[in-house]
Amino acid sequence: MAQGVWIIAEQRDGEIRKISYELVSEGRRLADALGQDLTVVLLGSNVKEKAAEFGPYGADKVLVADDSRLSPYTTDAYVSVISQLVKANEPGILLLGASVEGKDLAGRLAARLDVAMAQDCTAFAVEDGNLVATRPIYAGKAYAKVTFENSWPQMATARPKVMSIREPDPSRSAEVVDASFTLDDAELKTKVVDVVKDESGKVDLTEADKIVSGGRGMKGPENYTILEALAAIIGASVGASRSAVDAGWRPHADQVGQTGKVVSPNLYVACGISGAIQHLAGMSTSKVIVAINKDEDAPIFQKADYGVVGDLFDVVPALTEEVKKYM
Amino acid sequence: MNIIVCLKQVPDTETQIKIGSDGKSIVTDDIKWVMNPYDEFGVEEALRLKEKHGGEVTVIGLGPKRVTESIRTALAMGADKGILVSDEALEGSDSLAHAKALAAAVKDTEYDLIFTGQRAVDDDLGIVGATVAELLGIPQLSLIVKVEVAEDGKSVKVERPIEGETLIITSTLPALITAQKGLNEPRYASLPGIMKAKKKPLAEKSLADLGLDSADFGTGARKLKILELTPPPGRQAGKIIEGETPQEKAAQLAKLLHEEAKVL
Ligand SMILES: Cc1cc2nc3c(=O)[nH]c(=O)nc-3n(C[C@H](O)[C@H](O)[C@H](O)COP(=O)(O)OP(=O)(O)OC[C@H]3O[C@@H](n4cnc5c(N)ncnc54)[C@H](O)[C@@H]3O)c2cc1C
C-alpha cells in the first residue's frame, strides 16, 4: 500500500533552494494530517552533508542520491533515479516545486510513472486520506480543486513563495539514508555544456520578496532608473509588463504575466501598468499589491491593496525618499 | 529536417471564465478560440528551422472540429501539412490521455524535432510535452528560449533560463522542445499564406485510426479528477491613498506599508 509523504528537494551547486524548505514545511503538515512519515529526497553531487538541514523543518528521513552525474540537474538522470526510488518505496504523495527545474522534472516523472500530476498548486489538503490540490487555471481566472483517481503516488508541484516555511526546531533531526539506484550512461541523452550566470545580482522574480514593476507608463527604458532606485532601497527586483518588454525596454526574463513569469512576492508595486487581465494573471497571488497610476479608472486599482492616483514620475521618487525612514 | 508542432486551441486570453452549473467545468458558449500563445512560438521556430535547414513542418492538433481553424492558421503561417486528431471519445479526457493520443499520431510521422508549448493557457498544466517525449522515448528540452540545430542535423543546442542562470544544453535528435516566451516573435499569417493554406493537406484521424482504444479516454478514464471549480479568491477593494501632493501620498503609502501591511 502506497504510504508516506515525499518531497523532492532542490539544490543548486550544493546549496539547498528556498522552495525546498517551503515543500518540507508543507509536507510535514500533510504527513501529520495522514499520520505518516515525511521523507525528503535529495539528489546531487557531494550533497550528503546538506541532508541534516531538513530535520529541523520536519523531515523524518532524508534519502540521498549522490552521484557526479546528478549535478547539474538533467531530466534524464533525475527522472531515472527518482522513478526507481518511487517504485522501490511506493510513497503515497510526492511533491515538487513549480520552479523551472521542478516543472520539467514533474512532467517527465509523471509520464514515466504513468500518473496524474497537479501543476503549480497554491494549496494542499488531505481529504479521506487523499491529496486534494488547489490550482489556478485559465491564468488564475478560476481555481480548480483536484484529486487523483487510480494514480499513485499522488503527485503535485507547489507554486514558489505561496506556502510558508515553518520555524525550524533545532532539536529535531532526520535519519539520513543512502538511496540505492543504478544510472546507465546510455540513458543520458542531454548534457549541460555551459552555465551562464546572471551577473546583475538581481534576485529572480519568481523568488523575489518584493517586486517593483513598470509598464508602458514608464515612457522609455531610461526611466527604469527611478524604479531601480526604489528597488535598491527596499530590496526588490524590477519587473515589467509585456508592453514594456515588447517595446524593447526590458528583457523577456522581466515579464510578469500570463506569458511571462508567475510571481508571488510579499510586495508588488505596479507603476504605470493598467492591469490587463494577462498581467494580473502573473501577479495576483502577490500578498500586498500597490498600484501607482495616473488614471483612476485603471483596472489595476480593483486588485490593489493600496492605490495611488498620480504621476509615477512624481510619486515614485517621493516614495523612494519616504521608505528610507523605515529601512 | 522534419519538424512536428503539436498545438492546442484555447480560449482567447481576454475571455472571462464562467463556471458551469455542474461546478466542475466552464461555460464554453461565446468563447473565442485561439491557438495557445506558447504554441505560436513553436510554430514560428519550426518555420525558421525549416527556412534554414530545409524539410517539412507538420502540425498536429487535437480536439473538436473547430481546432481545424488553428491548424489552418499554422498552415497559413507556412507549415506544410496538418493532422487533426478528433474523436468524440476524447471529450473530457485529461492531459495525460491527450498526450497519449498525440504521441500515437506522431509515431506514424517522420520527425527530427517536435515542438509543443511549455504549457497551455487554459488548464496551465504543462505535462503534454514531457509525456509525448516519454512515450516516444526521446529527450525533452523544456522552457527553451533559443534553439540551434547542428549543420549535420543530428543534434541540437538550446538555452533554458532558470532562476538567475541560463543553461546551455545539447541533445541528440530526435528530441522534443517546449517553447517559452523569448524564443521568437511569431509571424502573422499573410493573405497569400491564408489562400495557400486552403490547399494544403489536412488529415483527420480518430482514436481507432491511431490504434487506440476509446475506453482509455474521456471523463471516465481521468486520473486527475476535478472536484470543483471556483472563482478566484476575491481581493478586497483596497485603499486609495489620499493626499494633496505626491509627497504627502508617498509618505502616507510608506507609513501604511510599514505599519499596516508590515512589508517594509
Ligand atoms: C496572448 C496574450 C498574452 C499576454 N501576456 C501578457 C503578459 O504576460 N504580461 C503582460 O503584462 N501583458 C500581457 N499581455 C498584454 C496585455 O494584454 C496588455 O497589453 C499589457 O499588459 C499592457 O501593459 P501596460 O499595462 O504596461 O500598458 P498599458 O495598458 O498601455 O497601460 C499603461 C498604463 O500606464 C498609465 N500611465 C501612463 N503614464 C503614466 C504616468 N506618468 N504616471 C502613472 N501612470 C501612467 C496609464 O494610465 C495606463 O494605465 C498579453 C496579451 C495577449 C494577447
XYZ file of C-alpha atoms and ligand atoms in Angstrom:
644
model
C 0.000 0.000 0.000
C 1.386 3.381 -1.019
C 2.309 5.235 2.127
C 4.279 8.279 3.260
C 4.789 11.807 2.025
C 7.835 12.517 -0.140
C 9.185 15.816 -1.243
C 11.886 16.263 -3.851
C 14.369 18.838 -2.576
C 16.009 21.244 -4.960
C 19.619 22.297 -4.692
C 21.945 24.168 -6.955
C 25.740 23.890 -6.715
C 25.178 22.161 -3.383
C 23.059 24.954 -1.907
C 19.543 23.982 -0.852
C 16.986 26.232 -2.536
C 14.275 28.040 -0.637
C 11.447 26.173 -2.347
C 12.752 23.011 -0.646
C 12.018 24.470 2.808
C 8.562 25.514 1.646
C 7.978 21.940 0.470
C 9.287 20.345 3.683
C 7.077 22.612 5.787
C 4.009 21.814 3.713
C 4.953 18.136 3.526
C 5.168 17.974 7.336
C 1.669 19.386 7.635
C 0.261 16.801 5.206
C 2.207 13.945 6.814
C 0.767 14.916 10.208
C -2.741 15.032 8.771
C -2.239 11.498 7.454
C -0.311 10.233 10.465
C 2.543 9.223 8.157
C 6.256 9.911 7.737
C 7.857 12.687 5.725
C 10.818 11.802 3.528
C 12.984 14.331 1.707
C 14.675 13.077 -1.446
C 17.916 14.902 -2.164
C 19.825 14.369 -5.406
C 23.154 15.864 -6.380
C 26.882 15.541 -6.229
C 28.543 15.756 -2.785
C 25.287 16.850 -1.167
C 25.108 14.376 1.707
C 26.358 16.882 4.273
C 23.342 19.058 3.441
C 20.897 16.312 4.396
C 20.959 17.335 8.051
C 19.360 20.688 7.181
C 15.917 19.143 6.697
C 15.372 17.587 10.121
C 14.629 20.871 11.945
C 11.992 21.710 9.294
C 10.109 18.491 9.868
C 11.671 15.685 7.796
C 11.729 12.223 9.371
C 14.084 10.800 6.798
C 16.351 12.124 4.059
C 17.041 9.813 1.148
C 20.254 10.946 -0.542
C 21.265 10.026 -4.081
C 24.830 11.188 -4.548
C 26.463 10.814 -7.949
C 28.651 13.098 -10.050
C 26.130 12.696 -12.881
C 23.405 14.276 -10.723
C 24.937 17.751 -10.880
C 23.946 19.844 -12.648
C 20.322 18.767 -12.986
C 19.328 16.908 -16.135
C 15.881 15.492 -16.802
C 17.222 12.132 -17.949
C 19.274 11.434 -14.832
C 16.808 12.764 -12.257
C 13.772 11.024 -13.718
C 15.645 7.753 -13.913
C 16.817 7.853 -10.288
C 13.604 9.180 -8.744
C 11.362 6.781 -10.630
C 13.492 3.877 -9.331
C 13.182 5.155 -5.764
C 9.430 5.640 -6.104
C 8.921 2.153 -7.479
C 11.007 0.606 -4.714
C 9.381 2.536 -1.848
C 5.845 3.378 -3.063
C 5.248 6.743 -1.408
C 1.620 7.888 -1.233
C 2.255 11.550 -2.018
C 5.078 13.139 -3.995
C 5.573 16.901 -4.000
C 7.956 19.036 -6.030
C 8.436 22.773 -6.528
C 6.890 24.522 -9.526
C 10.270 26.043 -10.356
C 11.775 25.718 -13.853
C 13.550 22.539 -12.789
C 10.649 21.182 -10.747
C 8.137 21.645 -13.549
C 10.438 19.948 -16.032
C 11.095 17.058 -13.681
C 7.481 16.635 -12.549
C 6.149 16.432 -16.094
C 8.518 13.704 -17.204
C 8.377 11.816 -13.923
C 4.570 11.700 -14.026
C 4.781 10.370 -17.570
C 7.371 7.735 -16.621
C 5.244 6.591 -13.664
C 2.040 6.968 -15.712
C 0.345 9.035 -13.011
C -1.589 12.286 -12.923
C 0.171 15.443 -11.802
C -1.289 18.704 -10.500
C 0.990 21.555 -11.514
C 1.654 24.891 -9.840
C -0.651 24.415 -6.833
C -1.330 27.165 -4.323
C -2.819 24.980 -1.555
C -2.904 21.361 -0.445
C -5.200 19.471 1.876
C -5.886 15.888 2.854
C -9.446 14.634 2.442
C -10.386 10.993 3.098
C -6.711 10.097 3.023
C -6.216 11.631 -0.406
C -4.269 14.665 -1.509
C -6.536 17.475 -2.663
C -4.745 20.239 -4.530
C -5.941 23.722 -5.408
C -4.542 25.172 -8.593
C -5.226 28.336 -10.564
C -6.346 27.593 -14.113
C -7.161 29.887 -17.063
C -4.354 32.115 -15.785
C -5.970 32.473 -12.387
C -9.444 33.295 -13.717
C -10.692 30.157 -11.978
C -9.368 27.866 -9.258
C -9.665 24.101 -9.582
C -9.762 21.697 -6.658
C -8.421 18.398 -7.937
C -7.656 14.952 -6.647
C -6.353 11.716 -8.078
C -8.011 8.577 -9.358
C -6.171 5.242 -9.661
C -2.938 7.150 -9.650
C -0.062 6.510 -7.206
C 1.836 8.367 -5.979
C -0.416 11.415 -5.868
C 1.860 13.964 -7.424
C 1.853 17.756 -7.422
C 4.092 20.811 -7.681
C 3.804 23.850 -5.410
C 3.995 27.430 -6.629
C 7.115 29.027 -5.135
C 6.638 31.540 -2.318
C 2.985 30.731 -1.646
C 3.443 28.183 1.134
C 5.059 29.359 4.326
C 8.215 27.988 5.881
C 7.813 26.682 9.435
C 10.028 27.815 12.263
C 12.929 25.326 12.358
C 13.172 23.257 15.530
C 16.904 22.669 16.156
C 16.169 19.758 18.481
C 14.629 17.733 15.626
C 16.786 15.622 13.352
C 16.172 13.285 10.450
C 17.567 9.880 9.652
C 19.887 10.114 6.623
C 19.862 7.154 4.254
C 21.861 6.465 1.080
C 19.478 5.706 -1.759
C 20.201 2.697 -3.914
C 19.798 3.192 -7.636
C 21.505 2.489 -10.940
C 22.260 5.022 -13.638
C 23.283 3.941 -17.112
C 25.236 6.489 -19.172
C 23.265 5.409 -22.242
C 20.149 6.978 -20.642
C 21.759 10.401 -20.523
C 20.964 11.951 -23.879
C 21.139 15.600 -22.899
C 24.124 17.402 -21.484
C 24.509 20.780 -19.789
C 27.548 22.164 -21.624
C 27.622 25.597 -20.056
C 26.009 27.635 -17.294
C 25.821 31.375 -17.846
C 25.303 33.189 -14.566
C 23.180 36.306 -14.488
C 25.700 38.834 -13.206
C 23.161 41.532 -12.358
C 22.915 40.179 -8.831
C 19.166 40.654 -9.039
C 17.009 38.020 -7.362
C 14.903 36.185 -9.938
C 11.326 37.491 -9.993
C 9.861 34.114 -9.063
C 11.925 34.131 -5.865
C 11.853 37.837 -5.035
C 10.253 39.004 -1.777
C 9.470 42.380 -3.301
C 8.979 43.453 -6.887
C 8.743 46.935 -8.376
C 7.282 46.631 -11.860
C 6.967 49.189 -14.642
C 4.732 49.229 -17.699
C 4.102 51.384 -20.716
C 3.607 54.338 -18.386
C 7.388 54.370 -17.855
C 7.622 56.023 -21.293
C 11.073 54.634 -22.097
C 13.910 52.357 -20.954
C 15.946 55.165 -19.376
C 13.212 55.891 -16.826
C 13.553 52.497 -15.175
C 16.355 54.046 -13.122
C 13.674 55.553 -10.892
C 12.240 52.077 -10.244
C 15.715 50.705 -9.679
C 16.348 53.423 -7.099
C 13.235 52.422 -5.155
C 14.031 48.722 -5.591
C 17.562 49.223 -4.254
C 16.263 50.805 -1.040
C 13.581 48.232 -0.252
C 15.479 45.197 -1.595
C 13.212 44.483 -4.549
C 13.688 43.086 -8.048
C 12.427 45.046 -11.048
C 9.758 43.532 -13.310
C 7.803 44.722 -16.326
C 4.566 44.381 -18.249
C 4.537 42.845 -21.701
C 4.140 46.267 -23.291
C 7.458 47.337 -21.795
C 9.127 44.095 -22.888
C 7.687 44.203 -26.397
C 8.864 47.803 -26.726
C 12.361 46.515 -26.022
C 12.703 48.483 -22.781
C 13.253 45.425 -20.618
C 14.437 41.817 -21.266
C 11.944 38.969 -21.705
C 13.033 37.480 -18.389
C 11.476 40.503 -16.640
C 7.965 39.995 -17.995
C 5.295 39.284 -15.411
C 2.013 37.788 -16.589
C 0.265 35.045 -18.426
C 3.050 34.569 -20.970
C 5.715 35.850 -18.597
C 6.560 34.865 -15.066
C 4.107 33.985 -12.339
C 5.248 35.728 -9.179
C 4.062 35.731 -5.550
C 6.133 38.323 -3.693
C 5.169 39.846 -0.346
C 5.002 43.229 -2.059
C 4.259 44.017 -5.713
C 4.400 47.661 -6.777
C 2.865 48.222 -10.232
C 3.948 51.539 -11.754
C 2.323 52.755 -14.960
C 0.672 49.376 -15.509
C -3.012 49.352 -16.451
C -3.742 45.900 -15.038
C -4.720 43.976 -18.170
C -6.120 40.534 -17.430
C -2.952 38.884 -18.792
C -0.774 40.941 -16.474
C -2.955 40.211 -13.437
C -2.556 36.508 -14.255
C 1.088 36.730 -13.284
C 0.899 38.666 -10.042
C -2.487 38.185 -8.428
C -1.096 35.768 -5.808
C 1.159 38.574 -4.506
C 0.480 39.231 -0.831
C 0.331 43.037 -0.950
C -0.256 44.902 -4.202
C 0.399 48.611 -4.672
C -0.652 50.454 -7.827
C 0.665 53.812 -8.938
C -1.220 55.078 -11.964
C -2.458 58.458 -13.138
C -5.706 57.013 -14.461
C -8.070 56.497 -11.520
C -10.128 54.058 -13.603
C -7.210 51.752 -14.393
C -8.296 48.136 -13.689
C -5.176 47.560 -11.564
C -6.859 49.564 -8.765
C -9.504 46.813 -8.439
C -6.765 44.393 -7.390
C -4.502 46.722 -5.458
C -4.445 46.811 -1.665
C -3.090 50.350 -1.855
C -3.616 52.672 -4.791
C -2.008 55.997 -5.527
C -3.626 58.051 -8.255
C -0.864 60.231 -9.601
C 2.025 60.701 -11.968
C 4.574 57.984 -11.284
C 7.383 60.376 -12.173
C 6.456 62.388 -9.066
C 5.181 59.619 -6.800
C 7.927 57.004 -7.199
C 10.880 59.308 -6.361
C 8.916 60.695 -3.395
C 8.186 57.144 -2.236
C 11.873 56.253 -2.530
C 12.647 59.086 -0.096
C 9.846 58.150 2.290
C 10.637 54.420 2.544
C 14.161 55.254 3.747
C 12.616 56.106 7.116
C 11.577 52.509 7.615
C 14.577 50.612 6.255
C 14.708 18.285 -41.194
C 11.204 17.115 -40.400
C 9.552 19.026 -37.625
C 6.286 18.381 -35.859
C 4.429 21.039 -33.898
C 1.671 19.972 -31.508
C -0.868 22.689 -30.997
C -3.836 23.275 -28.790
C -6.774 25.581 -29.172
C -7.578 27.591 -26.049
C -9.990 30.370 -25.079
C -8.667 33.786 -26.095
C -6.729 35.212 -23.171
C -9.243 38.088 -22.813
C -12.085 35.619 -22.165
C -13.925 35.957 -18.875
C -14.355 32.491 -17.445
C -17.830 31.408 -16.320
C -18.205 28.273 -14.250
C -20.894 25.850 -15.407
C -23.850 24.634 -13.354
C -22.053 21.350 -12.603
C -19.390 23.391 -10.770
C -16.692 21.371 -12.497
C -16.406 22.812 -15.980
C -16.606 26.170 -17.708
C -19.329 27.566 -19.946
C -17.948 27.424 -23.478
C -20.705 29.359 -25.312
C -19.459 32.646 -26.769
C -15.822 31.738 -26.286
C -13.435 32.930 -28.956
C -10.873 30.192 -29.553
C -7.287 30.886 -30.486
C -4.027 28.991 -30.878
C -2.326 28.591 -27.490
C 0.171 31.507 -27.365
C 3.095 29.227 -26.443
C 2.334 27.011 -29.451
C 2.687 30.062 -31.704
C 6.314 30.267 -30.578
C 6.682 26.584 -31.515
C 5.192 27.083 -34.987
C 7.420 30.108 -35.609
C 10.586 28.295 -34.513
C 9.748 25.278 -36.682
C 9.291 27.565 -39.697
C 12.597 29.323 -39.048
C 14.443 25.992 -38.771
C 12.827 24.809 -41.978
C 13.879 28.006 -43.752
C 17.442 27.364 -42.643
C 17.766 23.603 -42.910
C 15.004 22.645 -45.383
C 12.452 19.906 -44.758
C 8.831 19.868 -43.760
C 6.679 21.139 -40.900
C 3.669 19.081 -39.805
C 1.153 20.499 -37.375
C -0.852 18.165 -35.163
C -3.907 19.400 -33.292
C -6.317 17.537 -31.097
C -9.922 18.227 -30.190
C -13.227 19.040 -31.831
C -13.601 20.155 -35.475
C -13.118 23.824 -34.594
C -9.434 23.066 -33.916
C -9.077 22.921 -37.721
C -9.083 26.758 -37.657
C -5.933 26.850 -35.545
C -4.255 24.230 -37.725
C -5.151 26.341 -40.791
C -3.631 29.366 -39.074
C -0.369 27.440 -38.683
C -0.556 26.338 -42.319
C -1.130 29.954 -43.319
C 1.966 30.937 -41.345
C 3.888 28.463 -43.523
C 3.551 24.918 -42.150
C 3.225 22.233 -44.835
C 0.543 19.868 -43.621
C -1.815 19.274 -40.764
C -3.305 16.410 -38.804
C -6.379 16.747 -36.618
C -6.937 14.054 -34.030
C -10.636 14.229 -33.392
C -12.921 11.794 -31.681
C -15.997 12.125 -29.510
C -14.389 9.765 -27.014
C -11.704 12.379 -26.313
C -14.233 14.726 -24.697
C -13.447 15.196 -21.012
C -10.057 13.428 -21.151
C -7.188 14.689 -19.005
C -3.830 15.882 -20.326
C -2.206 12.502 -19.844
C -4.733 10.956 -22.222
C -4.350 13.830 -24.694
C -0.606 13.273 -24.721
C -1.122 9.578 -25.425
C -3.264 10.380 -28.456
C -0.753 12.963 -29.703
C 2.153 10.563 -29.291
C 0.266 7.947 -31.282
C -0.284 10.469 -34.088
C 3.386 11.490 -34.039
C 4.603 7.880 -34.199
C 3.385 7.448 -37.769
C 5.194 10.566 -38.979
C 8.894 11.010 -39.613
C 10.472 13.626 -37.405
C 13.753 15.035 -36.155
C 12.290 17.571 -33.795
C 8.955 18.143 -32.055
C 7.713 21.422 -30.597
C 4.965 21.913 -28.057
C 4.141 24.967 -25.970
C 5.596 24.887 -22.457
C 2.002 24.802 -21.252
C -1.479 25.587 -22.486
C -3.001 28.739 -21.052
C -6.325 27.049 -20.234
C -5.528 24.216 -17.838
C -1.991 25.565 -17.253
C -0.730 22.039 -16.604
C 2.436 21.760 -18.696
C 2.563 17.983 -18.911
C 1.812 17.183 -22.546
C 5.294 17.864 -23.939
C 7.022 15.701 -21.361
C 4.513 12.882 -21.742
C 4.764 12.834 -25.527
C 8.569 12.729 -25.243
C 8.413 9.923 -22.685
C 6.041 7.839 -24.803
C 8.293 8.283 -27.832
C 11.416 7.579 -25.797
C 13.146 10.802 -26.831
C 14.728 13.550 -24.710
C 12.776 16.648 -23.763
C 14.162 20.155 -23.561
C 11.675 22.317 -21.756
C 11.172 26.068 -21.312
C 13.570 26.913 -24.115
C 14.375 30.422 -25.406
C 16.984 29.601 -28.069
C 17.406 26.683 -30.485
C 20.355 25.893 -32.752
C 20.333 22.736 -34.840
C 23.779 21.411 -35.841
C 24.738 21.537 -39.546
C 24.520 17.753 -39.843
C 21.001 17.815 -38.370
C 21.900 15.236 -35.733
C 21.983 17.328 -32.582
C 20.584 20.493 -31.086
C 21.867 23.143 -28.708
C 19.344 25.089 -26.642
C 19.152 27.705 -23.917
C 16.991 27.279 -20.829
C 16.826 30.174 -18.382
C 16.455 29.016 -14.807
C 16.296 31.289 -11.766
C 19.348 33.552 -12.082
C 21.190 31.443 -14.672
C 20.920 30.224 -18.225
C 21.773 26.617 -19.024
C 23.231 25.744 -22.414
C 22.112 22.209 -23.129
C 22.921 19.877 -26.005
C 20.883 16.886 -27.031
C 20.812 14.204 -29.642
C 17.962 14.323 -32.157
C 15.170 13.445 -32.332
C 14.125 15.489 -29.323
C 11.115 17.429 -28.078
C 11.334 21.121 -27.222
C 8.764 23.080 -25.242
C 8.591 26.705 -26.314
C 8.822 29.613 -23.922
C 8.314 33.371 -24.254
C 11.529 34.916 -25.550
C 12.132 32.188 -28.163
C 10.996 34.386 -31.055
C 8.306 36.772 -32.288
C 5.650 34.724 -34.099
C 4.792 35.986 -37.587
C 1.278 36.789 -38.722
C -0.367 34.729 -41.419
C -0.182 36.728 -44.677
C -3.104 36.954 -47.100
C -1.314 34.832 -49.757
C -0.429 32.455 -46.922
C -4.088 32.144 -45.984
C -5.033 31.439 -49.618
C -2.313 28.778 -49.938
C -3.276 27.166 -46.635
C -6.667 26.231 -48.035
C -4.991 23.817 -50.463
C -2.558 22.267 -48.015
C -3.239 18.690 -46.865
C -5.105 18.309 -43.591
C -5.885 14.768 -42.487
C -8.332 13.832 -39.776
C -7.777 10.829 -37.567
C -9.941 9.089 -34.999
C -8.625 7.188 -31.993
C -9.287 3.924 -33.848
C -7.231 5.204 -36.823
C -4.351 5.616 -34.393
C -4.811 2.125 -32.988
C -6.082 3.435 -29.659
C -8.913 2.124 -27.510
C -11.553 4.755 -26.802
C -12.155 3.222 -23.349
C -8.813 4.737 -22.287
C -10.159 8.237 -22.962
C -12.922 10.533 -21.766
C -14.117 11.611 -18.344
C -14.295 8.056 -17.005
C -10.604 7.427 -17.660
C -9.368 10.613 -15.993
C -6.577 10.228 -13.481
C -6.706 13.865 -12.474
C -10.184 14.315 -11.087
C -11.769 17.743 -10.854
C -13.744 18.108 -7.631
C -14.763 21.717 -8.015
C -14.069 24.939 -9.907
C -14.446 28.230 -8.083
C -13.927 31.864 -8.977
C -10.534 33.183 -7.856
C -10.404 34.302 -4.225
C -11.580 37.899 -4.344
C -9.173 40.623 -3.325
C -10.769 43.239 -1.124
C -11.064 46.572 -2.887
C -8.093 48.391 -1.478
C -7.419 51.834 -0.113
C -6.861 54.776 -2.366
C -4.230 56.899 -0.675
C -5.383 60.457 -0.054
C -3.113 63.492 -0.096
C -2.661 66.928 -1.619
C 0.756 66.380 -3.130
C 2.743 63.387 -4.415
C 4.965 63.793 -1.320
C 2.005 63.516 1.041
C 0.691 60.452 -0.778
C 4.113 58.829 -0.798
C 4.530 59.485 2.941
C 1.106 58.000 3.662
C 1.792 54.953 1.493
C 5.187 54.271 3.068
C 3.626 54.541 6.527
C 0.833 52.079 5.656
C 3.269 49.610 4.087
C 5.282 49.747 7.282
C 2.585 49.824 9.959
C -0.404 48.100 8.422
C 0.869 45.778 5.685
C 4.164 45.222 7.504
C 6.107 44.685 4.296
C 8.681 47.427 4.932
C -1.857 36.229 -25.612
C -1.505 37.421 -24.793
C -0.608 37.265 -23.736
C -0.230 38.367 -22.955
N 0.635 38.174 -21.919
C 0.963 39.239 -21.134
C 1.852 39.087 -20.032
O 2.376 38.009 -19.762
N 2.134 40.161 -19.264
C 1.588 41.407 -19.521
O 1.897 42.365 -18.778
N 0.766 41.575 -20.560
C 0.450 40.532 -21.378
N -0.360 40.726 -22.447
C -0.657 42.125 -22.854
C -1.769 42.774 -22.082
O -2.980 42.498 -22.726
C -1.574 44.318 -22.042
O -1.438 44.802 -23.360
C -0.345 44.765 -21.271
O -0.294 44.133 -20.011
C -0.413 46.266 -21.059
O 0.769 46.713 -20.482
P 0.783 48.083 -19.663
O -0.162 47.979 -18.534
O 2.218 48.348 -19.339
O 0.359 49.149 -20.756
P -0.991 49.960 -20.912
O -2.168 49.076 -20.883
O -0.769 50.837 -22.078
O -1.062 50.825 -19.598
C -0.188 51.863 -19.275
C -0.703 52.483 -18.006
O 0.210 53.481 -17.592
C -0.508 54.570 -17.059
N 0.376 55.745 -17.134
C 0.863 56.356 -18.238
N 1.670 57.377 -17.894
C 1.710 57.409 -16.542
C 2.367 58.251 -15.588
N 3.179 59.229 -15.965
N 2.171 58.005 -14.279
C 1.349 56.992 -13.863
N 0.701 56.193 -14.727
C 0.886 56.377 -16.046
C -1.741 54.668 -17.902
O -2.770 55.318 -17.200
C -2.056 53.188 -18.160
O -2.940 52.674 -17.183
C -0.754 39.641 -23.237
C -1.654 39.792 -24.300
C -2.023 38.697 -25.063
C -2.992 38.907 -26.173
